[in-house]
XYZ file of C-alpha atoms in Angstrom:
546
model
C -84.774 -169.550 88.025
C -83.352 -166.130 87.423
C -82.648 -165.555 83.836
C -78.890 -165.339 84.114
C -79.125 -169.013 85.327
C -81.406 -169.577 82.389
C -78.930 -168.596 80.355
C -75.990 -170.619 81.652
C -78.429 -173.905 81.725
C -79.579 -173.488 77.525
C -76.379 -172.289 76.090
C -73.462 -174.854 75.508
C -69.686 -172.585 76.596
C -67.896 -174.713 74.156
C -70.465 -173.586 71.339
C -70.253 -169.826 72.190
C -66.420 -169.402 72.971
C -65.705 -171.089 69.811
C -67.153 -168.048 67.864
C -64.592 -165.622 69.979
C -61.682 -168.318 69.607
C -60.172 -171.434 68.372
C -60.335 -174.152 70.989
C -58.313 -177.333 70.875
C -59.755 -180.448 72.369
C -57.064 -181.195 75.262
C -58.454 -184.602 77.756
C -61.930 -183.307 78.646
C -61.358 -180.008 78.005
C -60.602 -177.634 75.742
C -57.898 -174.854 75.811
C -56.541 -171.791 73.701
C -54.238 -168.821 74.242
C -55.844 -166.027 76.807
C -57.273 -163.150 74.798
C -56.820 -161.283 77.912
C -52.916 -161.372 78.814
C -49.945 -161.973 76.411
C -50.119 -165.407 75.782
C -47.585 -167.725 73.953
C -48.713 -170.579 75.258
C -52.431 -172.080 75.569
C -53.557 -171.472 79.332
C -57.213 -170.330 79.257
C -58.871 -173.565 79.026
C -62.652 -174.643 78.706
C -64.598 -177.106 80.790
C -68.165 -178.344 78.723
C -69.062 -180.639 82.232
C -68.566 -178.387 84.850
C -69.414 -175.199 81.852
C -66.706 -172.704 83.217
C -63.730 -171.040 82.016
C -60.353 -170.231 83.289
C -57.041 -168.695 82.795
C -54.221 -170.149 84.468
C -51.799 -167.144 83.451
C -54.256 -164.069 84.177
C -56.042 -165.942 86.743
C -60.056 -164.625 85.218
C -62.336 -167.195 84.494
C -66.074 -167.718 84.757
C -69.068 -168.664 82.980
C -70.591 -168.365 79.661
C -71.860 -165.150 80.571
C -68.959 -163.659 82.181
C -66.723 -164.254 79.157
C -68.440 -162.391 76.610
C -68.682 -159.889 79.250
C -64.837 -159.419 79.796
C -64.595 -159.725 75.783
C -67.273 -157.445 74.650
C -66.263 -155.092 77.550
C -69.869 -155.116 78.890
C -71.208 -155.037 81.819
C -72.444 -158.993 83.079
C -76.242 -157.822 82.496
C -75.105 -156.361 79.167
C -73.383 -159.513 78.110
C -76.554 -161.571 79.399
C -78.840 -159.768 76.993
C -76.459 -159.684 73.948
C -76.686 -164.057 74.146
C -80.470 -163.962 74.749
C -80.582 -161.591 71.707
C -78.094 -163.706 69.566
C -79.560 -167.479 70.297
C -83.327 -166.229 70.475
C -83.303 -167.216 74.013
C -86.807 -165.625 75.028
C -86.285 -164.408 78.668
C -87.992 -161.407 80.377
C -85.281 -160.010 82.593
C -86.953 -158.069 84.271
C -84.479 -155.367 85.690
C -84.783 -151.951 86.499
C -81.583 -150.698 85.339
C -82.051 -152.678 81.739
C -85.127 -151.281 81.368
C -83.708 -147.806 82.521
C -81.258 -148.253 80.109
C -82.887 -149.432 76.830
C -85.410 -146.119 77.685
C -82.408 -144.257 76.973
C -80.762 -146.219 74.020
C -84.699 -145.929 72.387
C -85.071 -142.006 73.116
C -81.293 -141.757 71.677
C -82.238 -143.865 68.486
C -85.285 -141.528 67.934
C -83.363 -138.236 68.030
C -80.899 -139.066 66.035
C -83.573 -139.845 63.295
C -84.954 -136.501 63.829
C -81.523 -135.376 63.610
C -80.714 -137.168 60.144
C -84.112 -135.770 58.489
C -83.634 -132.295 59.890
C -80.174 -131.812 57.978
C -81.988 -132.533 54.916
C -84.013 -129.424 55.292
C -81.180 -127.145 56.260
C -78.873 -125.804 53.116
C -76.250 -124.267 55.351
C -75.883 -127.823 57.311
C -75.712 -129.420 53.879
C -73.017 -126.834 52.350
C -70.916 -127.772 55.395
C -70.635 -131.292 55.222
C -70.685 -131.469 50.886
C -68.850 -128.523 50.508
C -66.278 -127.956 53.046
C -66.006 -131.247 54.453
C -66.485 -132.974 51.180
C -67.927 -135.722 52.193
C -69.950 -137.801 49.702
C -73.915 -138.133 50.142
C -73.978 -141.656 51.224
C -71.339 -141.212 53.599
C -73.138 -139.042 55.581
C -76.315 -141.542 55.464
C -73.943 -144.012 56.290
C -72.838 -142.513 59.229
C -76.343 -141.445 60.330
C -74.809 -137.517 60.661
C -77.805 -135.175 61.535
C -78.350 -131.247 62.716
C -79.917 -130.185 65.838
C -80.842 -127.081 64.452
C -82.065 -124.080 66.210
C -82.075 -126.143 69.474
C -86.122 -125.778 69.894
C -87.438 -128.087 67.309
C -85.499 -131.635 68.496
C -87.000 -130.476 72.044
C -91.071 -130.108 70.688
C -90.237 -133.471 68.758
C -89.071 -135.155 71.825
C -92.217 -133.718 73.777
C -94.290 -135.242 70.751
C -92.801 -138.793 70.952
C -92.381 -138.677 74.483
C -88.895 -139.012 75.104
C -88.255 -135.441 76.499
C -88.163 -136.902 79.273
C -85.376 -139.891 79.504
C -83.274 -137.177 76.805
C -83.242 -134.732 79.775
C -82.357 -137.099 82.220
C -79.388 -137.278 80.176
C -78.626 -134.033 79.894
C -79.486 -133.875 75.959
C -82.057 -131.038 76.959
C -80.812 -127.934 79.393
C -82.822 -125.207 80.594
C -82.498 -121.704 79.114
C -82.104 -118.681 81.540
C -85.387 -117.618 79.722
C -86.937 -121.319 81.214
C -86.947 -122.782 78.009
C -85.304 -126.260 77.425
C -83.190 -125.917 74.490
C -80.725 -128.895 72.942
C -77.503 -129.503 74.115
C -76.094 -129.685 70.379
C -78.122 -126.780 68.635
C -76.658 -125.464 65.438
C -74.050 -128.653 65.765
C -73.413 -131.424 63.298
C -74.847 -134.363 65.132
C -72.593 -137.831 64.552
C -74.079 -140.762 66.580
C -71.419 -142.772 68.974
C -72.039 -146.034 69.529
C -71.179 -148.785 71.751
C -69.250 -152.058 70.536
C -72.654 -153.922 69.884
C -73.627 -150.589 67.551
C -75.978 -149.125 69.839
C -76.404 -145.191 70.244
C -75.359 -143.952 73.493
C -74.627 -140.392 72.695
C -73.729 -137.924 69.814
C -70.666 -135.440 69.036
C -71.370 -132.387 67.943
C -69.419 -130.295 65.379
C -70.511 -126.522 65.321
C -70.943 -124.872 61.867
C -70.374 -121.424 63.007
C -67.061 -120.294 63.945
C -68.630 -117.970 66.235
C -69.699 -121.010 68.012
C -68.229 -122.132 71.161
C -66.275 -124.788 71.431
C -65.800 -126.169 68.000
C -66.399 -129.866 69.363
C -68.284 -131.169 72.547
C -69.921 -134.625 73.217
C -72.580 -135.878 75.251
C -71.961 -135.998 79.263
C -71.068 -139.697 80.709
C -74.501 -141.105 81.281
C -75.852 -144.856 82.317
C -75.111 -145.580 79.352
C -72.197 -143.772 78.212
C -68.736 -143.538 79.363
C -66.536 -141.548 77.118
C -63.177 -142.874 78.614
C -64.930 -146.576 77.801
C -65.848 -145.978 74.195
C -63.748 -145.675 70.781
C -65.836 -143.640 67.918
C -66.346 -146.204 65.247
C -65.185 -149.662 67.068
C -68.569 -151.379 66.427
C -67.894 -150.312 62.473
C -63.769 -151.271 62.828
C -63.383 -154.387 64.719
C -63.924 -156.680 61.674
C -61.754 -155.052 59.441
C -58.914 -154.462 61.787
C -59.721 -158.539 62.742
C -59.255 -158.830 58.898
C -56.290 -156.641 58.467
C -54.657 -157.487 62.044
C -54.368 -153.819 62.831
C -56.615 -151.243 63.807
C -55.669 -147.232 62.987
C -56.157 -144.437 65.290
C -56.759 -141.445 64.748
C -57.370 -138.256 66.521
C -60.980 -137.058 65.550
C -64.847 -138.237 64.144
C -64.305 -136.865 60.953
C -60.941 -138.236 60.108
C -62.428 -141.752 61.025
C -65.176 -140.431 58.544
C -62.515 -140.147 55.708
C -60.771 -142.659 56.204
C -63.760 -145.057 56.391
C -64.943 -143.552 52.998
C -61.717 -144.476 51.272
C -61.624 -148.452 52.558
C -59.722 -147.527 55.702
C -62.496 -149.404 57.827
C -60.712 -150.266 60.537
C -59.716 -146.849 61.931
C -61.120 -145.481 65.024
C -60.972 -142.694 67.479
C -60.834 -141.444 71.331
C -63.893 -138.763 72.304
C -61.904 -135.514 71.960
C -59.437 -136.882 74.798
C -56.155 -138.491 75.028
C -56.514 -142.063 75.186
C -57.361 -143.990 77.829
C -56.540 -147.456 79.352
C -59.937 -148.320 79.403
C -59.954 -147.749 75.796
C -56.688 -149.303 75.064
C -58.119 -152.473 76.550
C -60.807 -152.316 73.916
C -58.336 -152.285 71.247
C -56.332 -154.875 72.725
C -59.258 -157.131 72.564
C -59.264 -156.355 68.772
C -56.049 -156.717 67.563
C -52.562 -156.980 68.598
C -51.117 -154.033 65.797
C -52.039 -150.217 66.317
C -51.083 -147.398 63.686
C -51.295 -144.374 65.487
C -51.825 -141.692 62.622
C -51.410 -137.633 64.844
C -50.127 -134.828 63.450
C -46.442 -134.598 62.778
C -46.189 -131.435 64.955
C -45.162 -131.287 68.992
C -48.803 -131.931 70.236
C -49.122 -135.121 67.908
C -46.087 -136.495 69.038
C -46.450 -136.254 73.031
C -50.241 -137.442 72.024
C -48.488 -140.874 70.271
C -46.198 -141.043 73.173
C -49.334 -140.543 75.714
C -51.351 -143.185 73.653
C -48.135 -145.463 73.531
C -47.392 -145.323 76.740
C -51.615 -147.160 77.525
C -51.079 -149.459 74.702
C -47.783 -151.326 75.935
C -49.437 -151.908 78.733
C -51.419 -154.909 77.050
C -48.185 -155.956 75.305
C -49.439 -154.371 71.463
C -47.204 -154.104 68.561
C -47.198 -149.754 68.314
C -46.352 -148.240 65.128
C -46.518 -144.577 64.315
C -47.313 -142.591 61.174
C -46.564 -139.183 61.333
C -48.288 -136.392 58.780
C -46.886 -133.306 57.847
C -47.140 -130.334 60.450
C -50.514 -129.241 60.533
C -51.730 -131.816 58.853
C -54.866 -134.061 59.821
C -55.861 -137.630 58.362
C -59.172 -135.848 56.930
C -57.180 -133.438 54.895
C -54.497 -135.376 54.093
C -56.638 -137.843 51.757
C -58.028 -135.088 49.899
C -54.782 -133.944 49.388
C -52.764 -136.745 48.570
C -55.268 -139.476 48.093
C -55.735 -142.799 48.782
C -52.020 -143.872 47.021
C -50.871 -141.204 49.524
C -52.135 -142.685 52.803
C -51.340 -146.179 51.871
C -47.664 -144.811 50.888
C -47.574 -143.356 54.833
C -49.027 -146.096 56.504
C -46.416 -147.732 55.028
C -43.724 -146.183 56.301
C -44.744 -146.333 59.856
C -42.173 -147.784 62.464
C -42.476 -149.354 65.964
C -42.620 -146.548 67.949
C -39.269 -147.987 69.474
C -37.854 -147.469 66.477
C -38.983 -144.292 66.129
C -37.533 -143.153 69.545
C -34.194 -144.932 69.108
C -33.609 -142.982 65.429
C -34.552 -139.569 67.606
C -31.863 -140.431 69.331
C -29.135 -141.267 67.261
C -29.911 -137.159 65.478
C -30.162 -135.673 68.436
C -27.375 -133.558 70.333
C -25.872 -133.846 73.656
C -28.993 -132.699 75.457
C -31.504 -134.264 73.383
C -29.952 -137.493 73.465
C -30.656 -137.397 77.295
C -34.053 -136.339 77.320
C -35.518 -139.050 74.777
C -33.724 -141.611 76.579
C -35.888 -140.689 79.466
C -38.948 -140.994 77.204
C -38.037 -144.404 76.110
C -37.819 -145.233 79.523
C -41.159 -143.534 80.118
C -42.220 -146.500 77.346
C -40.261 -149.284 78.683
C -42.024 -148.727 82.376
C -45.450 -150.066 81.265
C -44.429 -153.129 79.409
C -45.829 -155.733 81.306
C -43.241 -158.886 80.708
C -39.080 -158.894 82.048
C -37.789 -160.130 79.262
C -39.507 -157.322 76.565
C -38.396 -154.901 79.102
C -35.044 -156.113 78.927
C -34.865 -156.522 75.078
C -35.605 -152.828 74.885
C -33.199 -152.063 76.797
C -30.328 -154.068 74.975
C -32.051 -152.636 71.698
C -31.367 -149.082 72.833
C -27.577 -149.779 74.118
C -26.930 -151.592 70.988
C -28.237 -148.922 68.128
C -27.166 -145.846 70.114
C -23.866 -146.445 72.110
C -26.135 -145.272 75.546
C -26.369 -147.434 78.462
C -30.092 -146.757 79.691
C -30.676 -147.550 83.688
C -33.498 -149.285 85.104
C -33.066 -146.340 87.413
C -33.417 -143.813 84.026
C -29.543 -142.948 84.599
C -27.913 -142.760 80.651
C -24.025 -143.452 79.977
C -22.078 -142.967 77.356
C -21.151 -146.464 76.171
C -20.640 -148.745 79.292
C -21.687 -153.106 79.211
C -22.713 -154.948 82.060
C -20.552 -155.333 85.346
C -18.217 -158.382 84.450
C -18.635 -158.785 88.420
C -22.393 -159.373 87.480
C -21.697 -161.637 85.066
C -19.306 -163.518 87.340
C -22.440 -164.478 89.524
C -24.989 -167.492 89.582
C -28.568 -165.347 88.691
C -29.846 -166.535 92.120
C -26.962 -164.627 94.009
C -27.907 -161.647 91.909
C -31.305 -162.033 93.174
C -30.043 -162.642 96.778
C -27.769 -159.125 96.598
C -30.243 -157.330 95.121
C -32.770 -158.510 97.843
C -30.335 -157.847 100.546
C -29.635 -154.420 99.385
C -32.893 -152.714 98.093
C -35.276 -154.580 100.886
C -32.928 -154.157 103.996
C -33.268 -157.417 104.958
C -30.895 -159.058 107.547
C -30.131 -162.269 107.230
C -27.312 -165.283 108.513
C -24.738 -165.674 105.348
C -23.769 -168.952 106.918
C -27.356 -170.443 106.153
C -26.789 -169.994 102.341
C -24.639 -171.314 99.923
C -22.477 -168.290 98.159
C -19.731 -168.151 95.832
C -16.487 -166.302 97.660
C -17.494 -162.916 95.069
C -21.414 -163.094 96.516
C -20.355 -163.507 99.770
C -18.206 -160.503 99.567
C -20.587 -158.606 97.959
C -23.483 -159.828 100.700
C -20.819 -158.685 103.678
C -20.679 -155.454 102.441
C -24.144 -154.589 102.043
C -24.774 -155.940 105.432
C -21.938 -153.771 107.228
C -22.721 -150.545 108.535
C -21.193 -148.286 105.878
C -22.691 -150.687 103.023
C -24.459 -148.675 100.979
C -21.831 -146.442 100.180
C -19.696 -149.419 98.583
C -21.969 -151.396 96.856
C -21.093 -151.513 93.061
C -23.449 -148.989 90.974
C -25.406 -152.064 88.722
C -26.958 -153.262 92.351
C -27.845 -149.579 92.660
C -28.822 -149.263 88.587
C -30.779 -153.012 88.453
C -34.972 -154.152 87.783
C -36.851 -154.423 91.100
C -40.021 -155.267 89.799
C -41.327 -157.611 91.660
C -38.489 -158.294 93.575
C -39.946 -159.204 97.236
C -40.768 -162.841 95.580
C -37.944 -163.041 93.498
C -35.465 -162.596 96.299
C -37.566 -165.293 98.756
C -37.281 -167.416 96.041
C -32.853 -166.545 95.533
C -32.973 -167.955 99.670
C -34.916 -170.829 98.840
C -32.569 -172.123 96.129
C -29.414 -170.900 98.089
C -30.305 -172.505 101.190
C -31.550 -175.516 99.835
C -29.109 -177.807 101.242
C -29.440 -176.642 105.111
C -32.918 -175.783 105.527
C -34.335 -177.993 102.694
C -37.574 -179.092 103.653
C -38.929 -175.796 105.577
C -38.515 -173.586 103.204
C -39.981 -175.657 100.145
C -42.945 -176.432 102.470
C -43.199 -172.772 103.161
C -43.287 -171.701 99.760
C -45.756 -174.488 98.711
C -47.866 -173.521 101.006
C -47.850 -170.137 100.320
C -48.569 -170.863 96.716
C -51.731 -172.806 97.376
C -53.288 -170.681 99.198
C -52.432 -167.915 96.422
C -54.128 -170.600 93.830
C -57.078 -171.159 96.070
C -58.064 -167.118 96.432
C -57.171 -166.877 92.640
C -53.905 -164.822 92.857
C -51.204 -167.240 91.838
C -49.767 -166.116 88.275
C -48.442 -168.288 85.870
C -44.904 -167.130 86.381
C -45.035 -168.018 89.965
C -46.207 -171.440 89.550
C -43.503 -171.912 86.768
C -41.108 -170.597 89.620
C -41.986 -173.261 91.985
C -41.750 -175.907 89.573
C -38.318 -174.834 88.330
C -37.565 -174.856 92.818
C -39.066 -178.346 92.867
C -36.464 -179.726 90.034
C -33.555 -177.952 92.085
C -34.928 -179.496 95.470
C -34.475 -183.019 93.578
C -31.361 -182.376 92.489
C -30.219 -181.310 95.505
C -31.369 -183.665 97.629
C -29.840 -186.690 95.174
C -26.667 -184.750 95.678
C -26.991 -184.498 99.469
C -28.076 -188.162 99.643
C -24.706 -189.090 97.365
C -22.027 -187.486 99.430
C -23.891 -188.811 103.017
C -23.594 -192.375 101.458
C -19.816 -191.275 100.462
C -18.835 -190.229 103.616
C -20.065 -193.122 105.824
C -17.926 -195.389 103.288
């Protein structure tokens, strides 16, 4: 029995999931919103007899294993070792690339304690951190912040405790032109990353000489290290920003630093890069409110609009702090104090918000080209209906009509032609015009407007006449909402087939796992019309033969 099946046969799902979430007893299973998708209502349910999970809105699922996995963001042997760990479960598992691995997390573990006791012996490192930075003595313990000195010494101490060898693998050690291995960080601050479970997999380094060159570097991606995977402080943060619903990011290690030192515990950084979708999944996983907290100036505001643009994707709540120009979070305490970063944090609006009041000060121009950002934003919200609240949001505060297409006018409500329509003909058109489809009008049930509308798509000269909101409207995901416009508009003459046909093709979307919950919804909402319909059918038949 391998040990991931070992693991699956002594570890009750219900018992462990119930420490990520709250589970509701529903029948013989249990069930709870997703923690993976926006979720209003409960669809990741929990099955103790057959011990699996699944999400019918996402479509993941698993076992025991898997789910901490996906919400740990670890790999499945990761996740495998972190439950042996937590419920004593004694297994030997025995792989190479675990053992590979916890060679590395050991050697990095080692060096940074070499790292912590050097700085004690080195004035100028001291000066620098209680002097310039300011930073209090236990903070720096507390943050395990070493030196690497002169380069030489970590590498005879790693030859000593034999782990020169796993550090170089790693690239921690290079080789000198001179053929000596020196340290990737000498005469750099050393702060310790670590990964969600509050392991070390690599170090920043901070030079203390601004001859030095660059300023800031980190450790290269590794087996165990992925700087586009990892968020500076998130093992320290995620219980706070749990506690406080709302995690903080900032731009660099020290202003995490500061801001941890003054009770800001949930705060937490990208590696010296803008961040990353990987990363904003971690967050996402945390909480469901981010403060960004950049510099007031040009480069902190396309970096908020950069991280913004990652963040909607997982449906988060984005507010944004700005500080003065030139500003930092690090400085700014010691400036203002705690009184003043609470005042700030405050302050912060939905980056929406934000945007919208741009707008409304900017000229002619400017007016134009934030509109387009806002669209930029708009584009990676994942639900319709957001999207489309945004949208009304923007027309209603600023008096500008913003196109699904990014066109802006001045003013301007939706076509009272549009409005005129059933939604499924609007679906229909829109299917006819942007997918080029050719169909028989006679085979579907349109009001006299659609029908007009359809005839003119369909002649030759079409596209030139077509009114501009078929031109201007969503076509996200359009391909299934237009088969399903057919369905419902053809339901009286083709009834049967095309129900069938769409049944089918949703089962054997459920059965490979790639149904979503929308589309189900869709078919159930088809199934109500087909019953309607055919009662209606059935009524006039019976009328007519009387």
């Amino acid at each position: 029995m391998s040990v991931f099946e070992e693991i699956r046969r002594r570890l009750d799902i219900v018992e462990v999931i119930s420490e990520y979430l709250p589970l509701k007893r529903v029948g013989s299973n249990y069930a709870t919103n997703c923690p993976f998708h926006p979720d209003k209502t409960p669809s990741f349910y929990v099955s103790p007899s057959r011990q699996i999970w699944k999400c019918f809105g996402c479509g993941k699922g698993g076992d025991v294993i898997a789910f901490v996995a996906e919400y740990e963001n670890l790999s499945y042997a990761e996740a495998a070792r972190l439950l042996a760990e937590r419920y004593n479960l004694n297994l030997d598992f025995g792989k190479q690339d675990q053992e590979e691995k916890n060679k590395y997390l050991s050697a990095l573990k080692r060096i940074s304690k070499f790292y912590e006791e050097h700085l004690r012996e080195v004035k100028e490192a001291k000066h620098y951190l209680l002097k310039e930075r300011k930073l209090s003595a236990q903070t720096v313990v507390d943050f395990n912040i070493g030196f690497a000195g002169d380069g030489f010494k970590s590498v005879a101490f790693a030859r000593k405790e034999d782990i020169f060898q796993p550090l170089l693998e790693l690239k921690h050690f290079y080789q000198t032109a001179e053929g000596r291995y020196k340290d990737f960080f000498y005469e750099r601050i050393t702060i310790p990353i670590r990964n969600s479970q509050g392991k070390i997999v690599a170090f920043g380094g901070r030079a203390i000489k601004d001859s030095l060159t660059p300023k800031y570097k980190n450790s290269p991606n590794s087996i165990v290290f992925q700087k586009e995977k990892t968020l500076f402080a998130i093992d320290r943060a995620r219980k706070a920003a749990r506690e406080k619903e709302r995690l903080i990011l900032v731009e660099g290690y020290f202003d995490v630093i500061r801001l941890h030192s003054v009770g800001f515990r949930e705060t937490v950084a990208p590696l010296g890069t803008s961040l990353t979708l990987h990363q904003a999944r971690l967050i996402a996983r945390t909480t469901s409110n981010v403060y960004l907290l950049f510099d007031g100036d040009t480069a902190g505001r396309k970096a908020a609009i950069a991280a913004a643009k990652n963040l909607l994707r997982f449906s988060l709540n984005v507010y944004v702090a700005f500080l003065p120009a030139g500003a930092d979070p690090d400085t700014y305490v010691l400036q203002e104090g705690i009184k003043g970063l609470k005042s700030l944090l405050s302050e912060a609006r939905l980056i929406q918000d934000f945007l919208i009041e741009k707008v409304q000060e900017a000229d002619l121009q400017g007016k134009e080209k934030l509109a387009h950002l806002y669209k930029e934003l708009v584009d990676n919200i994942p639900e319709p209906i957001k999207r489309e609240l945004w949208y009304k949001e923007f027309r209603n505060r600023t008096g500008l009509t913003l196109t699904k297409k990014g066109k802006v006018y001045f003013g301007g409500q939706p076509s009272a032609v549009e409005k005129e329509l059933d939604p499924s003909e609007v679906e229909f058109l829109l299917g006819l015009f942007h997918l080029g489809e050719k169909v028989n009008l006679e085979e579907y049930k349109l009001s006299p407007k659609a029908k007009q509308l359809a005839e003119i798509i369909l002649s030759e000269d079409g596209k030139e006449k077509v009114p501009r909101w078929l031109l201007e409207a969503d076509t996200t995901d359009l391909k299934r909402r237009f088969e399903l416009a057919k369905v419902k508009l053809s339901i009286e003459k083709n009834l049967m087939e095309e129900t069938f046909k769409t049944l089918y093709q949703l089962e054997k979307k459920i059965k490979e796992g790639q149904a979503t919950r929308q589309e189900v919804e869709d078919f159930c909402r088809l199934l109500g019309s087909v019953n309607k319909k055919l009662y209606q059918l059935y009524k006039r038949k019976i009328e007519s033969s009387h």
